[in-house]
mmCIF file of C-alpha atoms in Angstrom:
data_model
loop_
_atom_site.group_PDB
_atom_site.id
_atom_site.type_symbol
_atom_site.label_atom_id
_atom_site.label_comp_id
_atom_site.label_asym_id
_atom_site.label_seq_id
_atom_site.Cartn_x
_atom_site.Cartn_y
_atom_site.Cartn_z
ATOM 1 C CA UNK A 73 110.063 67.189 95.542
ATOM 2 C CA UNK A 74 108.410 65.078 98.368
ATOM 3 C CA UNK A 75 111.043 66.280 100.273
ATOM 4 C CA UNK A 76 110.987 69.825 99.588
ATOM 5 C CA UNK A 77 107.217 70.257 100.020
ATOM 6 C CA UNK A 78 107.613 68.966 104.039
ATOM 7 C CA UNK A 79 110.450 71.344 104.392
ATOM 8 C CA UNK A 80 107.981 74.113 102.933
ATOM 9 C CA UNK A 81 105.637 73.334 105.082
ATOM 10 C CA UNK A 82 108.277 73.377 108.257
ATOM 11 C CA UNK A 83 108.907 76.660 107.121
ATOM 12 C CA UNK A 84 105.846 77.974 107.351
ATOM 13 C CA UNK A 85 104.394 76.010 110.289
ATOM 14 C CA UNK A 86 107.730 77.686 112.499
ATOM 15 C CA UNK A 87 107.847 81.314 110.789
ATOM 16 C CA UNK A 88 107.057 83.885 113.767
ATOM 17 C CA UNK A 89 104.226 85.996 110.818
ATOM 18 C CA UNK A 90 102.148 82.380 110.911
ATOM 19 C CA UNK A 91 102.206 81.760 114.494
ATOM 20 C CA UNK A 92 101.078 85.346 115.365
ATOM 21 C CA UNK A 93 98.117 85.095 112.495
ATOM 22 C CA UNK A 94 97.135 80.863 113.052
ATOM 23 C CA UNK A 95 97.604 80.775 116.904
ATOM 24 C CA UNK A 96 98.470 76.998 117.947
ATOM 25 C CA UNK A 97 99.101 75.539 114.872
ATOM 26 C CA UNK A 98 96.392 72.519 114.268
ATOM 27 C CA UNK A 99 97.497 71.414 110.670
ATOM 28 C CA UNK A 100 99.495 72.820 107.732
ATOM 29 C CA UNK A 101 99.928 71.444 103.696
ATOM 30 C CA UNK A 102 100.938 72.912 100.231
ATOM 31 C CA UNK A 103 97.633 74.150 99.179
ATOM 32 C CA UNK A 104 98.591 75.108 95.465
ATOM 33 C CA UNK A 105 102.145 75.831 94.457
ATOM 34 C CA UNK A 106 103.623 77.319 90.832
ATOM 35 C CA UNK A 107 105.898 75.846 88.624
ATOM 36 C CA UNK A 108 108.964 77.722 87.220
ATOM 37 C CA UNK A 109 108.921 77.503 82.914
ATOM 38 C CA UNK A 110 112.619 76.612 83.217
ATOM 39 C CA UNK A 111 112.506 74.340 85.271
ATOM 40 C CA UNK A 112 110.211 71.080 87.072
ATOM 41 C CA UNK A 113 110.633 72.457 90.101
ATOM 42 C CA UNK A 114 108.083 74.784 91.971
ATOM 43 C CA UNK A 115 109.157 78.774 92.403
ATOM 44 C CA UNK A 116 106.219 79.644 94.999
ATOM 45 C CA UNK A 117 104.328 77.521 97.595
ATOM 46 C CA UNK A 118 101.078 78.560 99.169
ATOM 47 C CA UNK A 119 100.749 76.622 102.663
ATOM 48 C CA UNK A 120 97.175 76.502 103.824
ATOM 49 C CA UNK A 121 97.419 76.546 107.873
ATOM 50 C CA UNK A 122 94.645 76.041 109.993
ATOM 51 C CA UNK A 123 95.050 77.129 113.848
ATOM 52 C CA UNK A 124 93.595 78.214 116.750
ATOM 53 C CA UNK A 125 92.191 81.432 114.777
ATOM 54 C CA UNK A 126 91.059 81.702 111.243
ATOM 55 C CA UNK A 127 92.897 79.848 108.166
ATOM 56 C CA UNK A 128 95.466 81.309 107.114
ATOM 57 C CA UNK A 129 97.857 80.928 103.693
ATOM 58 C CA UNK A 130 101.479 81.370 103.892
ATOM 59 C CA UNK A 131 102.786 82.346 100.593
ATOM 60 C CA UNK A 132 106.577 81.450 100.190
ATOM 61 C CA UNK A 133 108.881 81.902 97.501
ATOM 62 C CA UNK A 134 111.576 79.729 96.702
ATOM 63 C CA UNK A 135 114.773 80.306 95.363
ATOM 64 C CA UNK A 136 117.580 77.906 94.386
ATOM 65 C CA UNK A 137 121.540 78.235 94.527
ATOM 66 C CA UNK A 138 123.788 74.759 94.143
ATOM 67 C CA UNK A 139 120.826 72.333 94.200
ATOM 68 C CA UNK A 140 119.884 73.765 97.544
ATOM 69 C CA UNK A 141 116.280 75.766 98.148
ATOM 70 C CA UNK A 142 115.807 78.844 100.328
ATOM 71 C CA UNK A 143 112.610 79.867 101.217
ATOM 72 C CA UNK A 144 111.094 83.332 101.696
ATOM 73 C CA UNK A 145 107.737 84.346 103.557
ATOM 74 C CA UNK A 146 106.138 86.948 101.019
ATOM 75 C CA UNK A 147 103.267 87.547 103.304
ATOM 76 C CA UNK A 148 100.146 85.845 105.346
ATOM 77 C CA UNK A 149 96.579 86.066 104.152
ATOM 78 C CA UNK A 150 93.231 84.665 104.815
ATOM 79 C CA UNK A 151 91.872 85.140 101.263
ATOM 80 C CA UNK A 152 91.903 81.168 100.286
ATOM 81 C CA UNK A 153 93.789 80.643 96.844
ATOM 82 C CA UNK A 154 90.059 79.796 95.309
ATOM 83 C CA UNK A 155 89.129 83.495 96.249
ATOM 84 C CA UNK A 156 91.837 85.767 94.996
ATOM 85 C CA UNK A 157 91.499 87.977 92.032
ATOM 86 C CA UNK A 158 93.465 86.343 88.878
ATOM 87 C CA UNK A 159 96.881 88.890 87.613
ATOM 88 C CA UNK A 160 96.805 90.781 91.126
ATOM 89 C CA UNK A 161 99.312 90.134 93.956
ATOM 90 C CA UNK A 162 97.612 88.357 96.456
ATOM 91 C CA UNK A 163 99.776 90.214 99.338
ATOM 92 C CA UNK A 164 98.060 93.056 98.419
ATOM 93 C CA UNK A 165 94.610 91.626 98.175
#
């Protein structure tokens, strides 16, 4: 999983959304991610990124096919994960 959470964070770190909201890039790591009930592995990642602008958290979904993970930028906010309202998307927070 070690290795999945660097390629996350790749991911993010390179996706054209992030760079337009964090500027230069400074530092990025998981921040929080959710675990799938069928599964150990994690089904969303929330990469806190911290630029030449405000922090922002890239919220990625994962999906799996042959062992293999894809990821998929859901969308790019600056409400921190200790912020959000509980039960609501946080894309559309």
């Amino acid at each position: 999983m070690e290795e999945e959470k660097k390629s996350v964070t790749e991911f993010a770190k390179q996706h054209p959304d992030v760079l337009r909201e964090a500027g230069t890039i400074k530092y990025a790591s998981i921040a929080t991610y959710s675990l799938d009930r069928k599964s150990p592995l994690p089904i969303k990642y929330t990469v806190s990124i911290g630029g030449s602008g405000k922090p922002v958290y890239a919220e990625i979904d994962v999906s799996r096919s042959g062992g293999s993970a894809t990821f998929v930028l859901r969308c790019v906010t600056h409400l921190e994960p200790g912020r959000r309202e509980s039960f609501k998307d946080v894309c559309a927070q």
